[in-house]
PDB file of C-alpha atoms in Angstrom:
ATOM      1  CA  MET A   1     111.408  86.152  95.695  1.00  0.00           C
ATOM      2  CA  ALA A   2     110.724  88.822  98.424  1.00  0.00           C
ATOM      3  CA  GLU A   3     108.331  88.005 101.408  1.00  0.00           C
ATOM      4  CA  ALA A   4     106.838  91.462 102.917  1.00  0.00           C
ATOM      5  CA  ILE A   5     104.814  93.882 101.270  1.00  0.00           C
ATOM      6  CA  TYR A   6     106.820  97.091 100.740  1.00  0.00           C
ATOM      7  CA  VAL A   7     106.606 100.298  98.821  1.00  0.00           C
ATOM      8  CA  GLY A   8     108.277  99.796  95.353  1.00  0.00           C
ATOM      9  CA  GLY A   9     107.656  96.123  95.300  1.00  0.00           C
ATOM     10  CA  LEU A  10     105.640  94.344  92.964  1.00  0.00           C
ATOM     11  CA  LEU A  11     102.570  92.179  93.217  1.00  0.00           C
ATOM     12  CA  VAL A  12     102.344  89.724  90.570  1.00  0.00           C
ATOM     13  CA  ALA A  13      98.901  87.764  90.075  1.00  0.00           C
ATOM     14  CA  THR A  14      99.459  83.993  90.079  1.00  0.00           C
ATOM     15  CA  PRO A  15      97.581  82.026  87.682  1.00  0.00           C
ATOM     16  CA  LEU A  16      94.901  81.134  90.173  1.00  0.00           C
ATOM     17  CA  LEU A  17      93.659  84.743  90.282  1.00  0.00           C
ATOM     18  CA  ASP A  18      90.828  85.191  87.839  1.00  0.00           C
ATOM     19  CA  ASP A  19      89.412  88.382  89.050  1.00  0.00           C
ATOM     20  CA  PRO A  20      89.164  90.155  85.512  1.00  0.00           C
ATOM     21  CA  ASN A  21      90.460  93.321  87.239  1.00  0.00           C
ATOM     22  CA  PHE A  22      93.889  91.438  88.077  1.00  0.00           C
ATOM     23  CA  ARG A  23      94.069  88.612  86.139  1.00  0.00           C
ATOM     24  CA  ARG A  24      97.779  88.480  85.025  1.00  0.00           C
ATOM     25  CA  SER A  25      98.359  91.859  86.239  1.00  0.00           C
ATOM     26  CA  VAL A  26     101.697  93.431  87.648  1.00  0.00           C
ATOM     27  CA  VAL A  27     100.855  96.133  90.368  1.00  0.00           C
ATOM     28  CA  LEU A  28     103.704  98.602  91.976  1.00  0.00           C
ATOM     29  CA  ILE A  29     102.943  99.082  95.614  1.00  0.00           C
ATOM     30  CA  LEU A  30     102.548 102.943  96.215  1.00  0.00           C
ATOM     31  CA  GLU A  31     101.677 103.206  99.847  1.00  0.00           C
ATOM     32  CA  HIS A  32     101.542 100.279 102.473  1.00  0.00           C
ATOM     33  CA  ASP A  33     100.870 100.387 106.172  1.00  0.00           C
ATOM     34  CA  ARG A  34      99.909  97.636 108.171  1.00  0.00           C
ATOM     35  CA  ASP A  35      97.004  99.423 109.996  1.00  0.00           C
ATOM     36  CA  GLY A  36      95.958 101.523 107.027  1.00  0.00           C
ATOM     37  CA  GLY A  37      96.215  99.003 103.856  1.00  0.00           C
ATOM     38  CA  THR A  38      97.757  99.207 100.758  1.00  0.00           C
ATOM     39  CA  LEU A  39      97.605 101.157  97.465  1.00  0.00           C
ATOM     40  CA  GLY A  40      99.088 100.577  94.228  1.00  0.00           C
ATOM     41  CA  VAL A  41      98.648 100.677  90.382  1.00  0.00           C
ATOM     42  CA  VAL A  42      98.363  97.868  87.911  1.00  0.00           C
ATOM     43  CA  LEU A  43     101.392  98.584  85.335  1.00  0.00           C
ATOM     44  CA  ASN A  44     100.273  96.447  82.442  1.00  0.00           C
ATOM     45  CA  ARG A  45      96.997  97.586  81.526  1.00  0.00           C
ATOM     46  CA  PRO A  46      97.060 100.463  78.731  1.00  0.00           C
ATOM     47  CA  SER A  47      93.643 101.304  77.991  1.00  0.00           C
ATOM     48  CA  ASP A  48      92.013 102.703  74.606  1.00  0.00           C
ATOM     49  CA  ILE A  49      91.845 106.192  75.735  1.00  0.00           C
ATOM     50  CA  SER A  50      94.492 108.592  74.673  1.00  0.00           C
ATOM     51  CA  VAL A  51      96.163 111.179  76.981  1.00  0.00           C
ATOM     52  CA  THR A  52      95.080 113.697  74.690  1.00  0.00           C
ATOM     53  CA  GLN A  53      91.479 112.937  74.988  1.00  0.00           C
ATOM     54  CA  VAL A  54      91.439 113.380  79.007  1.00  0.00           C
ATOM     55  CA  LEU A  55      94.542 115.356  79.954  1.00  0.00           C
ATOM     56  CA  PRO A  56      95.905 116.924  76.740  1.00  0.00           C
ATOM     57  CA  VAL A  57      98.396 119.198  78.609  1.00  0.00           C
ATOM     58  CA  TRP A  58     100.239 116.361  80.059  1.00  0.00           C
ATOM     59  CA  ASP A  59     100.382 114.238  76.830  1.00  0.00           C
ATOM     60  CA  PRO A  60     103.813 115.663  75.663  1.00  0.00           C
ATOM     61  CA  LEU A  61     105.459 114.521  78.732  1.00  0.00           C
ATOM     62  CA  VAL A  62     103.838 110.856  78.867  1.00  0.00           C
ATOM     63  CA  THR A  63     106.313 107.847  77.751  1.00  0.00           C
ATOM     64  CA  GLY A  64     104.543 105.726  75.171  1.00  0.00           C
ATOM     65  CA  PRO A  65     102.280 104.253  74.820  1.00  0.00           C
ATOM     66  CA  SER A  66     100.175 107.760  75.208  1.00  0.00           C
ATOM     67  CA  VAL A  67      97.286 106.271  76.744  1.00  0.00           C
ATOM     68  CA  LEU A  68      95.783 106.303  80.365  1.00  0.00           C
ATOM     69  CA  PHE A  69      96.489 103.000  81.906  1.00  0.00           C
ATOM     70  CA  GLU A  70      93.670 101.155  84.009  1.00  0.00           C
ATOM     71  CA  GLY A  71      95.715 101.477  87.357  1.00  0.00           C
ATOM     72  CA  GLY A  72      92.755  99.595  89.179  1.00  0.00           C
ATOM     73  CA  PRO A  73      89.109  99.355  89.939  1.00  0.00           C
ATOM     74  CA  VAL A  74      89.213 101.831  92.753  1.00  0.00           C
ATOM     75  CA  GLN A  75      87.953 105.478  91.992  1.00  0.00           C
ATOM     76  CA  THR A  76      88.460 104.968  88.070  1.00  0.00           C
ATOM     77  CA  ASP A  77      87.141 108.433  87.171  1.00  0.00           C
ATOM     78  CA  SER A  78      90.403 109.763  88.949  1.00  0.00           C
ATOM     79  CA  ALA A  79      93.974 109.925  87.688  1.00  0.00           C
ATOM     80  CA  LEU A  80      97.223 109.204  89.146  1.00  0.00           C
ATOM     81  CA  ALA A  81     100.363 109.857  87.456  1.00  0.00           C
ATOM     82  CA  LEU A  82     103.879 108.405  88.116  1.00  0.00           C
ATOM     83  CA  ALA A  83     107.169 109.935  86.917  1.00  0.00           C
ATOM     84  CA  ALA A  84     110.875 109.299  87.075  1.00  0.00           C
ATOM     85  CA  VAL A  85     113.392 111.897  87.723  1.00  0.00           C
ATOM     86  CA  PRO A  86     116.581 111.446  86.041  1.00  0.00           C
ATOM     87  CA  SER A  87     118.570 112.936  89.097  1.00  0.00           C
ATOM     88  CA  GLY A  88     118.102 112.916  92.635  1.00  0.00           C
ATOM     89  CA  GLN A  89     116.305 116.137  92.581  1.00  0.00           C
ATOM     90  CA  GLU A  90     112.912 116.825  93.819  1.00  0.00           C
ATOM     91  CA  PRO A  91     111.065 119.156  91.121  1.00  0.00           C
ATOM     92  CA  LEU A  92     108.039 121.048  92.044  1.00  0.00           C
ATOM     93  CA  GLY A  93     104.891 118.983  91.369  1.00  0.00           C
ATOM     94  CA  TRP A  94     106.317 115.806  92.210  1.00  0.00           C
ATOM     95  CA  ARG A  95     106.639 113.692  95.410  1.00  0.00           C
ATOM     96  CA  ARG A  96     108.982 110.931  95.974  1.00  0.00           C
ATOM     97  CA  LEU A  97     107.576 107.497  96.897  1.00  0.00           C
ATOM     98  CA  HIS A  98     108.661 106.495 100.303  1.00  0.00           C
ATOM     99  CA  ALA A  99     110.400 103.324  99.162  1.00  0.00           C
ATOM    100  CA  GLY A 100     114.144 102.278  99.952  1.00  0.00           C
ATOM    101  CA  THR A 101     115.000 100.435  97.070  1.00  0.00           C
ATOM    102  CA  PRO A 102     117.040 101.636  94.113  1.00  0.00           C
ATOM    103  CA  ALA A 103     114.682 100.363  91.562  1.00  0.00           C
ATOM    104  CA  VAL A 104     112.028 103.107  92.221  1.00  0.00           C
ATOM    105  CA  SER A 105     114.717 105.542  93.953  1.00  0.00           C
ATOM    106  CA  ARG A 106     113.894 108.071  91.288  1.00  0.00           C
ATOM    107  CA  LEU A 107     109.999 107.481  91.147  1.00  0.00           C
ATOM    108  CA  GLY A 108     107.243 109.691  92.307  1.00  0.00           C
ATOM    109  CA  THR A 109     103.668 111.073  91.829  1.00  0.00           C
ATOM    110  CA  VAL A 110     102.775 113.857  89.856  1.00  0.00           C
ATOM    111  CA  ASP A 111     100.305 116.672  90.817  1.00  0.00           C
ATOM    112  CA  LEU A 112      98.371 116.903  87.560  1.00  0.00           C
ATOM    113  CA  ASP A 113      96.684 120.285  88.745  1.00  0.00           C
ATOM    114  CA  ALA A 114     100.085 121.678  88.410  1.00  0.00           C
ATOM    115  CA  PRO A 115     101.172 123.369  85.350  1.00  0.00           C
ATOM    116  CA  PRO A 116     102.887 120.789  83.111  1.00  0.00           C
ATOM    117  CA  GLU A 117     105.803 123.416  82.414  1.00  0.00           C
ATOM    118  CA  ILE A 118     107.284 123.278  85.632  1.00  0.00           C
ATOM    119  CA  LEU A 119     107.942 119.345  85.318  1.00  0.00           C
ATOM    120  CA  GLN A 120     109.068 119.774  81.709  1.00  0.00           C
ATOM    121  CA  GLY A 121     112.553 118.952  81.530  1.00  0.00           C
ATOM    122  CA  GLU A 122     112.419 117.729  85.112  1.00  0.00           C
ATOM    123  CA  ILE A 123     111.147 114.274  84.516  1.00  0.00           C
ATOM    124  CA  ALA A 124     112.713 111.457  82.310  1.00  0.00           C
ATOM    125  CA  GLN A 125     109.419 109.284  82.155  1.00  0.00           C
ATOM    126  CA  MET A 126     105.807 109.565  83.047  1.00  0.00           C
ATOM    127  CA  ARG A 127     102.842 107.417  82.780  1.00  0.00           C
ATOM    128  CA  ILE A 128      99.058 108.427  83.919  1.00  0.00           C
ATOM    129  CA  PHE A 129      96.571 105.738  85.469  1.00  0.00           C
ATOM    130  CA  ALA A 130      93.021 105.919  85.822  1.00  0.00           C
ATOM    131  CA  GLY A 131      91.970 104.414  89.278  1.00  0.00           C
ATOM    132  CA  TYR A 132      93.943 102.559  91.671  1.00  0.00           C
ATOM    133  CA  ALA A 133      94.242  99.233  93.269  1.00  0.00           C
ATOM    134  CA  GLY A 134      93.607  99.150  97.072  1.00  0.00           C
ATOM    135  CA  TRP A 135      93.227  96.950  99.932  1.00  0.00           C
ATOM    136  CA  SER A 136      92.104  97.389 103.398  1.00  0.00           C
ATOM    137  CA  SER A 137      94.292  96.332 106.350  1.00  0.00           C
ATOM    138  CA  GLY A 138      94.986  92.513 106.183  1.00  0.00           C
ATOM    139  CA  GLN A 139      93.044  92.111 103.137  1.00  0.00           C
ATOM    140  CA  LEU A 140      96.391  91.956 100.671  1.00  0.00           C
ATOM    141  CA  GLU A 141      98.212  89.608 103.481  1.00  0.00           C
ATOM    142  CA  SER A 142      95.174  87.241 102.998  1.00  0.00           C
ATOM    143  CA  GLU A 143      95.136  87.238  99.268  1.00  0.00           C
ATOM    144  CA  ILE A 144      98.979  86.617  99.217  1.00  0.00           C
ATOM    145  CA  ALA A 145      98.090  83.457 101.965  1.00  0.00           C
ATOM    146  CA  GLU A 146      95.216  81.971  99.702  1.00  0.00           C
ATOM    147  CA  GLY A 147      97.943  81.968  96.517  1.00  0.00           C
ATOM    148  CA  ALA A 148      96.329  84.861  94.459  1.00  0.00           C
ATOM    149  CA  TRP A 149      99.686  87.073  94.393  1.00  0.00           C
ATOM    150  CA  TYR A 150     103.504  86.618  94.072  1.00  0.00           C
ATOM    151  CA  VAL A 151     105.374  89.472  95.995  1.00  0.00           C
ATOM    152  CA  VAL A 152     108.595  90.195  94.176  1.00  0.00           C
ATOM    153  CA  ASP A 153     111.117  92.991  93.756  1.00  0.00           C
ATOM    154  CA  SER A 154     110.663  95.802  91.119  1.00  0.00           C
ATOM    155  CA  GLU A 155     113.540  96.649  88.853  1.00  0.00           C
ATOM    156  CA  VAL A 156     114.179 100.017  87.074  1.00  0.00           C
ATOM    157  CA  GLY A 157     112.457  99.466  83.847  1.00  0.00           C
ATOM    158  CA  ASP A 158     109.234  97.719  84.947  1.00  0.00           C
ATOM    159  CA  THR A 159     106.968 100.939  85.726  1.00  0.00           C
ATOM    160  CA  PHE A 160     107.577 102.315  82.056  1.00  0.00           C
ATOM    161  CA  HIS A 161     107.810  99.026  80.310  1.00  0.00           C
ATOM    162  CA  ALA A 162     107.976  99.460  76.549  1.00  0.00           C
ATOM    163  CA  ASP A 163     105.541  96.709  75.966  1.00  0.00           C
ATOM    164  CA  PRO A 164     103.206  96.346  78.960  1.00  0.00           C
ATOM    165  CA  GLY A 165     101.203  93.236  77.592  1.00  0.00           C
ATOM    166  CA  SER A 166     104.544  91.345  78.138  1.00  0.00           C
ATOM    167  CA  LEU A 167     105.206  92.732  81.473  1.00  0.00           C
ATOM    168  CA  TRP A 168     103.692  89.818  83.726  1.00  0.00           C
ATOM    169  CA  ARG A 169     105.792  87.243  81.735  1.00  0.00           C
ATOM    170  CA  HIS A 170     108.740  89.416  81.543  1.00  0.00           C
ATOM    171  CA  VAL A 171     108.786  89.579  85.569  1.00  0.00           C
ATOM    172  CA  LEU A 172     108.054  85.982  86.175  1.00  0.00           C
ATOM    173  CA  ARG A 173     110.912  85.059  83.715  1.00  0.00           C
ATOM    174  CA  ARG A 174     113.401  86.943  85.699  1.00  0.00           C
ATOM    175  CA  GLN A 175     112.461  85.351  89.094  1.00  0.00           C
ATOM    176  CA  PRO A 176     114.954  82.864  90.346  1.00  0.00           C
ATOM    177  CA  GLY A 177     113.981  78.879  90.647  1.00  0.00           C
ATOM    178  CA  GLU A 178     110.381  77.364  89.606  1.00  0.00           C
ATOM    179  CA  LEU A 179     108.753  80.778  89.733  1.00  0.00           C
ATOM    180  CA  ALA A 180     110.415  81.499  86.352  1.00  0.00           C
ATOM    181  CA  PHE A 181     108.543  78.533  84.803  1.00  0.00           C
ATOM    182  CA  VAL A 182     105.047  80.248  85.847  1.00  0.00           C
ATOM    183  CA  ALA A 183     105.811  82.803  82.850  1.00  0.00           C
ATOM    184  CA  THR A 184     104.892  79.747  80.470  1.00  0.00           C
ATOM    185  CA  CYS A 185     101.787  79.109  81.893  1.00  0.00           C
ATOM    186  CA  PRO A 186      99.060  79.148  78.965  1.00  0.00           C
ATOM    187  CA  ASP A 187      96.508  81.791  79.138  1.00  0.00           C
ATOM    188  CA  ASP A 188      93.724  78.897  79.736  1.00  0.00           C
ATOM    189  CA  PRO A 189      95.536  76.180  81.659  1.00  0.00           C
ATOM    190  CA  SER A 190      92.441  73.979  80.654  1.00  0.00           C
ATOM    191  CA  LEU A 191      93.699  73.923  77.014  1.00  0.00           C
ATOM    192  CA  ASN A 192      96.970  72.314  78.014  1.00  0.00           C
TER     193      ASN A 192
END
């Protein structure tokens, strides 16, 4: 299990975290600055809103399911897109995450104001998130210390996981030691 918060890492909600915005969530860290705070997106909350309803020009480039994902409770009326490039190239309209981990080395944000045609054929996968998760300086560190989050390494398939509903269990199951057992925790531990 990773100790430090870093761009490209994952925050996995512990069973103790019952905030409805983050219950059983998996958050990909997009920005982290000890003085400025942390920003990420929840990877495993597909909404019922199709991409065609909100950003129809981007629908052909979106990796299924073709819906907006609930990225977090901050600025839910704005959209943020993540895309993976198949090569080391940096196409126009795409900005690489500043992460040193191989799992996210080809991951970046997409400028949704750019014409989609410039990215057609340049990106391999893409998802669009409504809102994001944000923490002020020191806030996330406090939540981790209180036992709300596990900080773990991401793997290549996490951002565009084919079954977002199973991502929380999937990520926990691959962790070493006792942490893997947390994946079997029932939704309501009081029923156990």
